[in-house]
Structures are given as C-alpha cells and as structure tokens.
Coordinates of C-alpha atoms and ligand atoms in Angstrom, one line a residue:
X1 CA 88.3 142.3 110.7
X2 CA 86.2 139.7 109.1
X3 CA 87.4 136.5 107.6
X4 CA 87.5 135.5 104.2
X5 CA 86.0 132.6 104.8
X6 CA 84.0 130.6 108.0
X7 CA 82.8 127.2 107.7
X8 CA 80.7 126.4 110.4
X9 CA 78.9 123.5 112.5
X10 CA 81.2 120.9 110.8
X11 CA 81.9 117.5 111.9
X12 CA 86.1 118.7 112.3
X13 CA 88.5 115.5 111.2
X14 CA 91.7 117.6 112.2
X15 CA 93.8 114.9 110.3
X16 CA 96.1 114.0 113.8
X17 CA 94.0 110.9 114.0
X18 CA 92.2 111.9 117.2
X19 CA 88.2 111.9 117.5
X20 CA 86.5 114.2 115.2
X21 CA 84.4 117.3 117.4
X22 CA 81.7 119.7 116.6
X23 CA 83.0 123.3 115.5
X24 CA 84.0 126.3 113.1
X25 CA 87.2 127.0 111.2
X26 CA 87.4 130.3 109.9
X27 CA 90.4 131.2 106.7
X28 CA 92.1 134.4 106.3
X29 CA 95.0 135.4 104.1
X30 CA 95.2 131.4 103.0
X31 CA 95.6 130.2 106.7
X32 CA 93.5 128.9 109.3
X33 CA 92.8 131.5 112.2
X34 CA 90.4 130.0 114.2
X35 CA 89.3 125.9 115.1
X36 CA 85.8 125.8 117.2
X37 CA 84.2 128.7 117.7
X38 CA 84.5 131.4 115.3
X39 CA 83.3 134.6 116.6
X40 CA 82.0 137.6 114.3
X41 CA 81.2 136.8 110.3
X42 CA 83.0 135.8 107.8
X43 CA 83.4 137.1 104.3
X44 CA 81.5 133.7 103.1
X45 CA 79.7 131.5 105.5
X46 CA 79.4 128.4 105.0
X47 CA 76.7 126.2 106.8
X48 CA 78.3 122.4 107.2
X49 CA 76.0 120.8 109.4
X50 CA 75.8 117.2 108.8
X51 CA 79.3 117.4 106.8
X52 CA 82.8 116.7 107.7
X53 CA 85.7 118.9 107.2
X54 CA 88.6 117.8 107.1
X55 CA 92.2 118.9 106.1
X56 CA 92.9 118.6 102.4
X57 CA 94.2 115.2 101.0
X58 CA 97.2 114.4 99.7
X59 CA 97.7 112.2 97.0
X60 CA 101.8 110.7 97.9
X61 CA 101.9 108.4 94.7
X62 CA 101.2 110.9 91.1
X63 CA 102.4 110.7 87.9
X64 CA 101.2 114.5 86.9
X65 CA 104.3 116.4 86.4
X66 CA 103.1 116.8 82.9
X67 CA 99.7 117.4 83.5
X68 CA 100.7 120.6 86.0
X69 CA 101.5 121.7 82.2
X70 CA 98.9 120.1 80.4
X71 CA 96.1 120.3 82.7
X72 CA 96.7 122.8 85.2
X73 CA 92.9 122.6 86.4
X74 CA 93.3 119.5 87.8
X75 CA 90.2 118.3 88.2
X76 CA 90.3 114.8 87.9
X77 CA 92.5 115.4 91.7
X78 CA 90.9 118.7 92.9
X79 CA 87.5 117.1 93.0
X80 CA 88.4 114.3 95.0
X81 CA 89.7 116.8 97.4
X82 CA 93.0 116.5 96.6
X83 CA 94.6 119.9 97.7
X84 CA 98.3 118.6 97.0
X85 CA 100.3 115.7 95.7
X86 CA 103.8 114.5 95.6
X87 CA 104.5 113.9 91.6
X88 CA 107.9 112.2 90.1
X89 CA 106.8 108.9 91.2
X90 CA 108.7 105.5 89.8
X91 CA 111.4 107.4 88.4
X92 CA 109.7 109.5 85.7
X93 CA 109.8 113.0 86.9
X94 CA 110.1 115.7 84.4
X95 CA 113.3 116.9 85.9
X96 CA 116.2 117.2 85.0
X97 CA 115.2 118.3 81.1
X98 CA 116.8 119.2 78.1
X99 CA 114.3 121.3 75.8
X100 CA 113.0 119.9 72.7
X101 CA 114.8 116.2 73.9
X102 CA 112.6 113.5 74.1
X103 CA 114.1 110.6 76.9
X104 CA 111.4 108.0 76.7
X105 CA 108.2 107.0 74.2
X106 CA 105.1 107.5 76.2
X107 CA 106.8 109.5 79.1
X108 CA 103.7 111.1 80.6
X109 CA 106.3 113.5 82.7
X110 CA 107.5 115.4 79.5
X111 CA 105.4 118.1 77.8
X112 CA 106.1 119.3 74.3
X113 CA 106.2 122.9 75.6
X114 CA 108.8 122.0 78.1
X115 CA 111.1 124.9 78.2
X116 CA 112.5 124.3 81.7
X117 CA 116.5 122.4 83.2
X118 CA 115.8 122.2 86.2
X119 CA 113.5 122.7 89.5
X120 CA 113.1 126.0 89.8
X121 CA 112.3 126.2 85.7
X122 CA 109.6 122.9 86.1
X123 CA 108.2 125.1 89.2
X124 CA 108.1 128.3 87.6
X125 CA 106.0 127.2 84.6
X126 CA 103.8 125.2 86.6
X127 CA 103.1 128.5 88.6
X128 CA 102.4 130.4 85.2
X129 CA 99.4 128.4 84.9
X130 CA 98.1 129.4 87.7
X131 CA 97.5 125.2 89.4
X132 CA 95.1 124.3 91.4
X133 CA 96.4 122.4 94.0
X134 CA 100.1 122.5 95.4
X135 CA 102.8 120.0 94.4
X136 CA 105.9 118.9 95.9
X137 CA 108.3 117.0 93.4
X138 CA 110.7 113.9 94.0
X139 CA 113.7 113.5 91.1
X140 CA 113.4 110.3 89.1
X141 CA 116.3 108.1 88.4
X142 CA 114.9 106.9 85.0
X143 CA 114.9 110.8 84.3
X144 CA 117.9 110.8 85.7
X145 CA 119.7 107.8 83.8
X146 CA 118.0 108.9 80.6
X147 CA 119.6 111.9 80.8
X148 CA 122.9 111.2 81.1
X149 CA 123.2 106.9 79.9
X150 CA 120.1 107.2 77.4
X151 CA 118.5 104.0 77.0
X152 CA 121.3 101.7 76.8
X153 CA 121.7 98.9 78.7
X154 CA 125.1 98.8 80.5
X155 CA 126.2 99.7 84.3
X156 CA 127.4 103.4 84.8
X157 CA 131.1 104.9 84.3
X158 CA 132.6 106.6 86.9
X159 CA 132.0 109.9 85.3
X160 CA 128.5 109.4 84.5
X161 CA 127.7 108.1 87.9
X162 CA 128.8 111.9 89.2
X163 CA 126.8 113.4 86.5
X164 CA 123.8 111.8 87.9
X165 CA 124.9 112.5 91.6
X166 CA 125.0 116.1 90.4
X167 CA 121.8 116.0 88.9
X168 CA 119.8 114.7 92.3
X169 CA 122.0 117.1 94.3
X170 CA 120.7 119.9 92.5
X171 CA 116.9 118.9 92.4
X172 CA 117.4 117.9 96.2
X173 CA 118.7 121.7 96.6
X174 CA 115.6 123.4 94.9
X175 CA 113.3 121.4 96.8
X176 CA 112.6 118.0 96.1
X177 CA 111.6 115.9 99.1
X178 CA 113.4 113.3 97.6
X179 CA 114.6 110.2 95.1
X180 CA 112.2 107.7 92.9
X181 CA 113.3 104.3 91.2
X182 CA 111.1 102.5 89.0
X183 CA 113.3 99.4 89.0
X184 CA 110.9 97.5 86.8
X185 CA 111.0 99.9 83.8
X186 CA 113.7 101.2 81.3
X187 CA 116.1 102.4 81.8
X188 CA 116.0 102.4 85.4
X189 CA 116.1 98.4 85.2
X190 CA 119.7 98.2 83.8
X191 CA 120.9 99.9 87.3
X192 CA 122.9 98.0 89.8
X193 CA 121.6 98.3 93.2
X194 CA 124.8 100.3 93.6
X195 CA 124.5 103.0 91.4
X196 CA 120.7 103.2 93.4
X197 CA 122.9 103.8 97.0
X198 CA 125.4 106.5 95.3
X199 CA 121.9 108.2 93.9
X200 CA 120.1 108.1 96.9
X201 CA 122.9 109.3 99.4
X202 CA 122.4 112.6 97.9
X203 CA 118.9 112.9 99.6
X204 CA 120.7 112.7 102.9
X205 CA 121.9 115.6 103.6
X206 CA 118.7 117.2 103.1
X207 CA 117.2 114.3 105.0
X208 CA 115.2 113.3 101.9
X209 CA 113.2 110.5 101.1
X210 CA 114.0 107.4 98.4
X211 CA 110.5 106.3 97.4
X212 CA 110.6 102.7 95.1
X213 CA 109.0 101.4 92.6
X214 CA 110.9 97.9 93.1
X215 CA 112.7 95.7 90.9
X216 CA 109.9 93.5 91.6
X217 CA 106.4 93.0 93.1
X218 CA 105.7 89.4 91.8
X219 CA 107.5 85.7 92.6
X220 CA 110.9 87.9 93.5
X221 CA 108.6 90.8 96.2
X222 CA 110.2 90.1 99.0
X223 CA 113.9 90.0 97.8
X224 CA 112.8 93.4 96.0
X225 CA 111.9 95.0 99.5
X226 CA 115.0 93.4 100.8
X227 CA 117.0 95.9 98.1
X228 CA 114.9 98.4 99.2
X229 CA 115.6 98.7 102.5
X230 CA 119.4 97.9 101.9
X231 CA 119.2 101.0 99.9
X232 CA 117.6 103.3 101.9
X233 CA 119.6 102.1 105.1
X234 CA 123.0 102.3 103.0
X235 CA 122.1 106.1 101.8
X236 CA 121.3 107.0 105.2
X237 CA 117.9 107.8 105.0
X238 CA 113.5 106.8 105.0
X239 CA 112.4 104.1 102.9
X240 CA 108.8 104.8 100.8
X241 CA 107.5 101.9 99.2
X242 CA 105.3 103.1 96.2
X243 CA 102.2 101.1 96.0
X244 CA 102.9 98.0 97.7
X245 CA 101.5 94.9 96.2
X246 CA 101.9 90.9 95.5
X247 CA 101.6 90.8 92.1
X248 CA 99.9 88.0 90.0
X249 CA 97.2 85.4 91.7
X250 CA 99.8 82.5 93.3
X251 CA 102.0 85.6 95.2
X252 CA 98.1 87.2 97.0
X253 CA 98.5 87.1 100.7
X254 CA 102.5 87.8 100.4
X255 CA 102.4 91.9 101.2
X256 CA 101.9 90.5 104.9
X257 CA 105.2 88.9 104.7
X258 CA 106.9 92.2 103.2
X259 CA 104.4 94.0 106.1
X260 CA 106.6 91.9 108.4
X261 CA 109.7 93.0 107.0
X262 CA 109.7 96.3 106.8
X263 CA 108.2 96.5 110.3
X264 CA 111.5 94.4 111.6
X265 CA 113.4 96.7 109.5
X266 CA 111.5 99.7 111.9
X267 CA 112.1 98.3 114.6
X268 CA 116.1 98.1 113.7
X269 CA 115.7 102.0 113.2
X270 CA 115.0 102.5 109.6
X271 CA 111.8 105.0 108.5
X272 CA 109.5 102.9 106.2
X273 CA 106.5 104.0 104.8
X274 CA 104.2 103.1 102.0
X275 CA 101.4 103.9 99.9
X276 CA 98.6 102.1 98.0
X277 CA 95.9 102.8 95.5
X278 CA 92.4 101.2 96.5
X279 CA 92.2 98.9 93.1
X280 CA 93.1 95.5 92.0
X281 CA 94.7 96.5 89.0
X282 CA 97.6 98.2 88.2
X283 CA 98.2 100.6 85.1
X284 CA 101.2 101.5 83.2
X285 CA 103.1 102.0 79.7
X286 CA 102.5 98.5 78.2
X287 CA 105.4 98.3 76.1
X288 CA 106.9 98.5 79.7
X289 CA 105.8 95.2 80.7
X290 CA 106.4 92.7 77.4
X291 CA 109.4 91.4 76.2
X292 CA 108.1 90.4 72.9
X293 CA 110.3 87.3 72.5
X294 CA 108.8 85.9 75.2
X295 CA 105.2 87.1 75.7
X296 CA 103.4 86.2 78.7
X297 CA 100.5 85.1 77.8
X298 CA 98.5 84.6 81.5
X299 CA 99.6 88.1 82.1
X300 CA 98.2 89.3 78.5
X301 CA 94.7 87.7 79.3
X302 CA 94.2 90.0 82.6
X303 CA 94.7 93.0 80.8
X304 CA 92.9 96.2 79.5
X305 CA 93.9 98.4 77.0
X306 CA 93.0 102.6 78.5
X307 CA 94.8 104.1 75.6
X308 CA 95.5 103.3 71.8
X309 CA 96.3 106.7 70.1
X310 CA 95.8 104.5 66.6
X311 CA 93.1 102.5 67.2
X312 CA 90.8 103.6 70.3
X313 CA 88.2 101.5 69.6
X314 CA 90.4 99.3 71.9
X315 CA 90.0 100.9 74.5
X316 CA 88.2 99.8 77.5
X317 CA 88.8 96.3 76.1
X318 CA 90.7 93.4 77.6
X319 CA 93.5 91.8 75.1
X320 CA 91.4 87.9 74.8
X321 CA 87.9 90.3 74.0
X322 CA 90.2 92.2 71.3
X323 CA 91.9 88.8 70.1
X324 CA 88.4 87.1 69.4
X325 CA 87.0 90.3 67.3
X326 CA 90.2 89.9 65.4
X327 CA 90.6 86.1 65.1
X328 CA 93.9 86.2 67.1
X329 CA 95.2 84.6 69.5
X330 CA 96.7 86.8 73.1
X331 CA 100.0 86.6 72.3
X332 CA 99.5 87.9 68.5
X333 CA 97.3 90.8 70.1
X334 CA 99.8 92.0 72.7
X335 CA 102.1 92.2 69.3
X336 CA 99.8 93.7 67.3
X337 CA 98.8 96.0 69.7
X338 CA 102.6 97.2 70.6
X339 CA 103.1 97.4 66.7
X340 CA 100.9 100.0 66.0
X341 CA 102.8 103.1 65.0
X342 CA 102.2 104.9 67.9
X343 CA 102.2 101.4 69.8
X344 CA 105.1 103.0 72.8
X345 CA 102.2 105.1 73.5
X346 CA 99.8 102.6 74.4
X347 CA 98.8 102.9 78.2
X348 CA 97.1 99.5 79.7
X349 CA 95.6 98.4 83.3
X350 CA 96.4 94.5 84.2
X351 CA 94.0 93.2 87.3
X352 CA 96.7 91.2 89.3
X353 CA 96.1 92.5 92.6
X354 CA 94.2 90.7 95.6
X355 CA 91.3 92.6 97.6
X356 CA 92.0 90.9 100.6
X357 CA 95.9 92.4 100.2
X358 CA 94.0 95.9 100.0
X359 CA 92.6 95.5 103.2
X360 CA 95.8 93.8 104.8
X361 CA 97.8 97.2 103.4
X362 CA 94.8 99.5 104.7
X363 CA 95.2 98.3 107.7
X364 CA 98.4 98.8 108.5
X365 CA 99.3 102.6 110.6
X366 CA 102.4 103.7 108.0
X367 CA 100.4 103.0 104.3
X368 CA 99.4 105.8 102.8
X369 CA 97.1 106.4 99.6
X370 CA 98.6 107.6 96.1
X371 CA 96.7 107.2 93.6
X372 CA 99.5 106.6 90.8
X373 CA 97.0 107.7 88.5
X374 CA 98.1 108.1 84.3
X375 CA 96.8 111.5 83.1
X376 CA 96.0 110.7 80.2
X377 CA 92.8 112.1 79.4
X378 CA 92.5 111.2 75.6
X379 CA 91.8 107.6 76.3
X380 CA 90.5 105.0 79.4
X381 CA 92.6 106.1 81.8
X382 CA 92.5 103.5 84.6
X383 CA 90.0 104.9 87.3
X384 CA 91.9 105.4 90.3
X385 CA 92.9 109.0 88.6
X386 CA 89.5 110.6 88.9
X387 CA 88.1 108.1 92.5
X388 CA 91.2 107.2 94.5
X389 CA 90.4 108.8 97.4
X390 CA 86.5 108.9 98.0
X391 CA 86.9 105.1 97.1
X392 CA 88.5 104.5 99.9
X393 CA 86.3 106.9 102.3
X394 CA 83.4 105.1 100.8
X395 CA 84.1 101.6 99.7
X396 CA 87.1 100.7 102.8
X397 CA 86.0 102.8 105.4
X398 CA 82.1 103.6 105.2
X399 CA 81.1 99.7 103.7
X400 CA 83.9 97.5 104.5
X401 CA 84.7 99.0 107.8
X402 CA 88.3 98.2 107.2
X403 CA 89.5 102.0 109.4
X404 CA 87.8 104.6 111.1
X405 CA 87.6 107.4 109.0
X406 CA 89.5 109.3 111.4
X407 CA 92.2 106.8 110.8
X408 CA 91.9 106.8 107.4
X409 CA 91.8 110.9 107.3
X410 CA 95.6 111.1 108.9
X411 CA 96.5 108.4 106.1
X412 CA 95.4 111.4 103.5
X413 CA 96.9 114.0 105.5
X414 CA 99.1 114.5 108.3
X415 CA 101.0 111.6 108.3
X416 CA 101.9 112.2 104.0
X417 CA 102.2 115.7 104.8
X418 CA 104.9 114.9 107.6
X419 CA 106.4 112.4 105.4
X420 CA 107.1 114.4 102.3
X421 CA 107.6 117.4 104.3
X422 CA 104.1 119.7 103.1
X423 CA 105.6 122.2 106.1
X424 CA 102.6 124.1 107.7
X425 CA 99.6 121.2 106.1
X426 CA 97.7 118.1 106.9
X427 CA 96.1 119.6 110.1
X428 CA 93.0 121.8 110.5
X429 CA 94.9 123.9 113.3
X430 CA 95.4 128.0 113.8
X431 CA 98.3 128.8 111.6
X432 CA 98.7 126.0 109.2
X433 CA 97.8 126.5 105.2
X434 CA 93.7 126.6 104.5
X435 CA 93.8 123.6 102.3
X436 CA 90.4 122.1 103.6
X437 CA 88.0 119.6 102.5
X438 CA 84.0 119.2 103.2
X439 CA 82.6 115.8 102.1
X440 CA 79.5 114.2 103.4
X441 CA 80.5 110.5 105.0
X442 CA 77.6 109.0 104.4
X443 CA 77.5 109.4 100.7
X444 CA 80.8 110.5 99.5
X445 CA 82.2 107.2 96.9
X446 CA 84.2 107.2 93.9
X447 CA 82.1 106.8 90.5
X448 CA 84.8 106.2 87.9
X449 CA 85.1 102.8 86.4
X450 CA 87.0 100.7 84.2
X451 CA 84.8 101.0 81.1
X452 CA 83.8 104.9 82.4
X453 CA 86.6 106.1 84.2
X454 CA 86.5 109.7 83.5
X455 CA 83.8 110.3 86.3
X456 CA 84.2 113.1 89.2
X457 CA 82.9 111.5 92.8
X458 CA 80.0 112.4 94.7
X459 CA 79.7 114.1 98.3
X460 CA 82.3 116.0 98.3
X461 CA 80.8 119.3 99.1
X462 CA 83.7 122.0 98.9
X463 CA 87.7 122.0 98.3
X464 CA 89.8 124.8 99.5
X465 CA 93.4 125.2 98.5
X466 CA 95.6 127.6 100.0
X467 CA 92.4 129.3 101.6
X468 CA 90.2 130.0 98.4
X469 CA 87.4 127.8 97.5
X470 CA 88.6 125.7 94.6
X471 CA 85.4 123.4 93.8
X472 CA 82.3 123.6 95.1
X473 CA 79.2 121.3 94.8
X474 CA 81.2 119.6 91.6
X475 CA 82.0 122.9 89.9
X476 CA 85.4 123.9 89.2
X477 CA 86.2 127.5 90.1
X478 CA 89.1 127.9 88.7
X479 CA 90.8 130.0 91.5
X480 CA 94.3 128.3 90.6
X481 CA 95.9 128.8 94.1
X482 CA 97.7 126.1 94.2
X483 CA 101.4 126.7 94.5
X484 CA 104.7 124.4 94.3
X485 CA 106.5 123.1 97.2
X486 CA 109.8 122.8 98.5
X487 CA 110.5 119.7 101.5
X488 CA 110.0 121.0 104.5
X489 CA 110.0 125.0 103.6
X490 CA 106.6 126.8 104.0
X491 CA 105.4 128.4 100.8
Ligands
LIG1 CU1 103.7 105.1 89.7
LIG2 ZN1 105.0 102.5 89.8

C-alpha cells in the first residue's frame, strides 16, 4: 500500500537533539511509518532537497484558548510551524466557565459564544471547528479564583479553598497537563502562597505540572522564583517558569542568578523548566500593570500601545509619542488611555527586557520557547504571535550562533512535548504522530514587527499536523486536523 504522504531527500532534525542525517519520512493514517529510506511511492511526494524537516514545534507559553474559538485557522501559529501548543498560560485559561459570565475585562480566554463548564465542553467546541493544530490545556488559578472569590481582594475561606481544589481536580481529570498562576495580575495577586500549594497539590496525583507566571520578575525576581519552587516542591510536583526574565534596565543580567537557582533547586531533586519568547518586550492587559494612584512613569515611557478598541490610531505608538500629539504629559496618557470606555480592553507591549538575558536563557539545556503571544487580531498585536519561532531559528541560531539548530530543534519539540506530556510527538520516529515541519535554514526568519506585526515568516516550506498537509509554500489549507490533547494520553 502506498503512503499518503513521502517527503524525501530531507535534511532529518528528529527533535532528540542528535546530528541531523540525510533521508525520507513517509505518513500514513496520521503517523510516521518510515525514517530513511522510504521504499515504493507515496500518495504525494515531496522533493525536500536542500530543506530540513523536522518534527512540528510546540509553542509551551499561549494565550489562545479563545482563539481555538475565534480563530480556529490558526495561522498566525500554523505558519510558523507550530503543530501544537500548550494554552492556559498565567492563569487565564478558559476553564472552568460559566456561560454568558464574564470573570475579567479584556480576558482573551473567554469567547462570547462560550457554551462550555468544563474540559471536555472547552475540548468539544474547539473540535467543532475543525483546529488546525492540537492543543493541550493547563487550568488557570485567576480562572479559577474568579470563579469562585470574583475579584475581591481577600485570602480564601475554607470552603472556597475546596471549591477551587475541586475545580483543578476536575480539569486535571479531563486532561490538563497541569496548573498556571499569574501572580502579578488580578485576582491571582490577592492569593497567599498557601492557597497556590493547596491548588497545585491537585496536579500531583496525575503527576502534573504548576507552570508560573510569578509574583515578580523585577527588583523582587529572585524571591519570586524562590515561591516558585517552594510551591512546586510543597505540591509534590515540576516547576515551569513561564517566560523567564529580569524585568526593567537596573535588574538585566539577574536571570543568571535565578539560572543558578533553579539549577541548585535540580540538583536537590526538583523538575524545573522554563520557557522564553525571543523579544525584549513583554505584552499584556495594560490596566494589569498601573495602579493609577501611583503611576509609574519610567515604566509608562517604554511602552506601546497594540490595541485601543476606541481610539486605534494609538496603536503602534509608544505612550511619550502619544503624550506629545496630545500635549500631555506620560502620566496623564497612561490615564487617559485606561479611561477610554473600553479602556480594560486596551492590550500594550513595554520593552524592559535585556538581549544579552535572551541569549543567557537560550542557552541554557531546560528553556523552552512559548511565544505568550495576545491573539488579538483587531489591533498591533505584539509580534512574537505571528514570528516566535522562525525568529529564533533565524535571528539566535542561524546569525547569532547562540545553539545549534539541532539544539534549538529539541527546545521546540521533544523536550516541550515530554514536558507537557504531547504522548506519541516531538520526534520524527516510526509510530509517533505526523506533525512535521520543512523550513529552509538558511532563509527561514520571522517578518513581523512592532509597527507591522501581522506578518507570516518566510522559509518555511510545509506544515503537517496530524499527518495532512496544513500550509504549504504560505498558503493555508485549511485541513483542520488538529485535535485536543489530554497529558500524557495519545489522541
Ligand atoms: Cu502569558
Ligand atoms: Zn505571563
């Protein structure tokens, strides 16, 4: 019998890290069923001289529960070659849900059209739309805490604190690999690192993961990773750090110091991971950041506004560019700005990250790359949602030389696939899932930018997901074979 699909004369970057080799692959029925020589045809050939195929990448750090709903073509990930990604990130997942409540102004996770509870609901209408790439899910404590505290500001009773046990149990028990915190945002911020250890030791028994957002990635990073990893090691179970960083210019040079920490913390038995995205700004919810008492004004002059549902001719624009067009000064921009009606909706980018911290992260065998990218396609969105991953094949590996691209390769797929438990992915190997990737090395880069983010990267030949071509040469096929995943079960 034929396969469905042979790819042949590739450069083959099998994800385990090892030297790449010359070879076919040939896809049946979604799998793999031959690496190296693939005799007979195929029902599709594929010539890939000159071009490297490698498993599918996975993107550990996303914010697009809600764009499985809004966007189901995907495209700002697919053509990256993203084939799957973990979503729930920072505690904002779109589980557990109560339809037609809103829990949080500009919550990217809900969807209008949310009709699910739980899991199995958010998975089944995700499936009805046919996605195209896969998703595994962690359950987010600001989710969480919304759903049962709302968005006061007090410590947890006794009763509550098992209502929200119960609701990670139950996401843990559909599937989720895990438990987020954003610690740095409402409500999750009002949470004593106790109720974060009571949370979390639900993941254990399923041997789940607590990924972070922490309290802090500024002056206070390192007594934030210190909570972390009390946390994790209290629950019982691996630490991810969600895109590790020193925030703000006098703490640049400080993620070696948490480096050093968490790899003690290893070597005292605890699982740490991380993940990074390959920018020097960070994006978010801007209403998240201010306390409007107390502006902070250095912070307000390193900032960009993506999104302004009332007034998008900000967008693209930093707050001092804004404040000179309209005669004011930062601090009465960041105001004015948050006062607009839809003002909670207002998405912005701050540049407080150090390059040289990039390369210090990149370099490091357990970070990973998520590209915590904020689907929201109406306005700027910062560019790390459409060129995460070719960025750092083209910029950190192909100019800088900062890993071998074989190195960086298992970053994007075994090692995330392992973590997060994408059973049967992340390896080009006989049996495992078909979700392949052929990019060119030597031209492949990320094209999106600050003031043009909405850009699709160049030389990336062909993504498959779950063995059916998904893009090709740029275009979107619109196969939808993507499918949701649960931790460690094939699907
Ligand atoms: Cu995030
Ligand atoms: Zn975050």
């Amino acid at each position: 019998m034929p396969a469905d699909l042979v790819i042949r004369n590739a450069r083959i970057i099998d994800g385990s890290g090892g030297p790449s080799f010359q070879g076919d692959v040939a896809v049946t029925d979604g799998r793999i069923v031959a690496v190296g020589n693939a005799a007979g045809t195929g029902g599709r050939e594929v010539d890939a001289r000159g071009q490297v195929l490698s498993p599918g990448f996975v993107d550990t750090h996303s914010h697009d529960d809600g764009a499985f709903i809004r966007y189901p073509g995907m495209e700002f990930k697919l053509a990256q070659g993203v084939t799957s990604e973990v979503s729930g990130n920072c505690g904002s997942s779109t589980i557990p849900n109560e339809p037609g409540r809103k829990f949080m102004p500009g919550d990217l996770a809900s969807s209008k059209s949310a009709n699910w509870t739980d899991l199995n609901g958010y998975f089944a209408a995700c499936m009805a739309l046919k996605p195209a790439i896969n998703n595994m899910m962690l359950v987010g404590h600001n989710r969480v805490r919304a759903y049962v505290i709302g968005r006061e500001d007090r410590q947890a009773t006794a009763a509550e604190l098992s209502e929200m046990r119960a609701h990670v149990a139950k996401a843990m028990e559909q599937g989720a690999c895990g438990f987020s915190t954003g610690l740095i945002y409402e409500p999750g911020r009002f949470a004593n690192t106790h109720e974060v250890v009571s949370l979390a030791e639900e993941c254990a028994p399923y041997g789940g993961l607590y990924a972070t957002h922490m309290r802090n990635e500024g002056d206070k990073l390192l007594e934030a990773v210190e909570e972390a990893l009390t946390i994790a090691r209290s629950a019982g179970i691996g630490l991810h750090i969600s895109h590790h960083k020193a925030a703000g210019k006098r703490n640049w040079g400080r993620v070696k110091e948490s480096l050093a920490r968490v790899h003690r913390a290893e070597e005292e038995g605890l699982s740490v991971t991380l993940d990074i995205y390959p920018y020097t700004a960070g994006s978010g919810p801007m209403w998240q950041y201010v306390n409007l008492e107390r502006i902070d004004v250095e912070w307000a002059t390193h900032v960009m506004i993506n999104s302004c549902p009332d007034d998008t001719t900000l967008e693209g624009k930093m707050i001092p560019e804004i404040g000179e067009e309209k005669g004011w000064d930062v601090a009465e921009t960041v105001r004015r700005v948050l006062s607009t009606p839809r003002g909670q909706n207002v998405i912005c980018t701050h540049f407080i990250i150090d390059e040289t911290d990039i390369e210090t992260n990149l370099r490091d065998p357990r970070v990973m790359i998520g590209s915590d990218g904020i689907p929201d396609l109406n306005g700027r969105p910062h560019p790390r949602l459409f060129g995460t991953m070719p960025r750092v094949l083209g910029e950190y590996v192909r100019e800088r030389k900062i890993l071998p691209l074989e190195e960086a390769i298992r970053r994007m797929t075994s090692l995330p696939c392992e973590r997060f438990g994408l059973a049967g992915r992340g390896l080009v190997k006989e049996g495992y899932w078909a979700d392949l990737v052929l990019f060119d090395p030597l031209t492949v880069r990320d094209t999106a930018t600050y003031k043009d983010p909405k850009q699709e990267p160049v030389g990336i030949a062909m993504v498959v997901v779950n063995g059916a071509i998904a893009c090709e040469n740029g275009a979107h096929t619109g196969a939808g074979s993507g499918r949701m995943l649960r931790y460690r079960q094939e699907a």
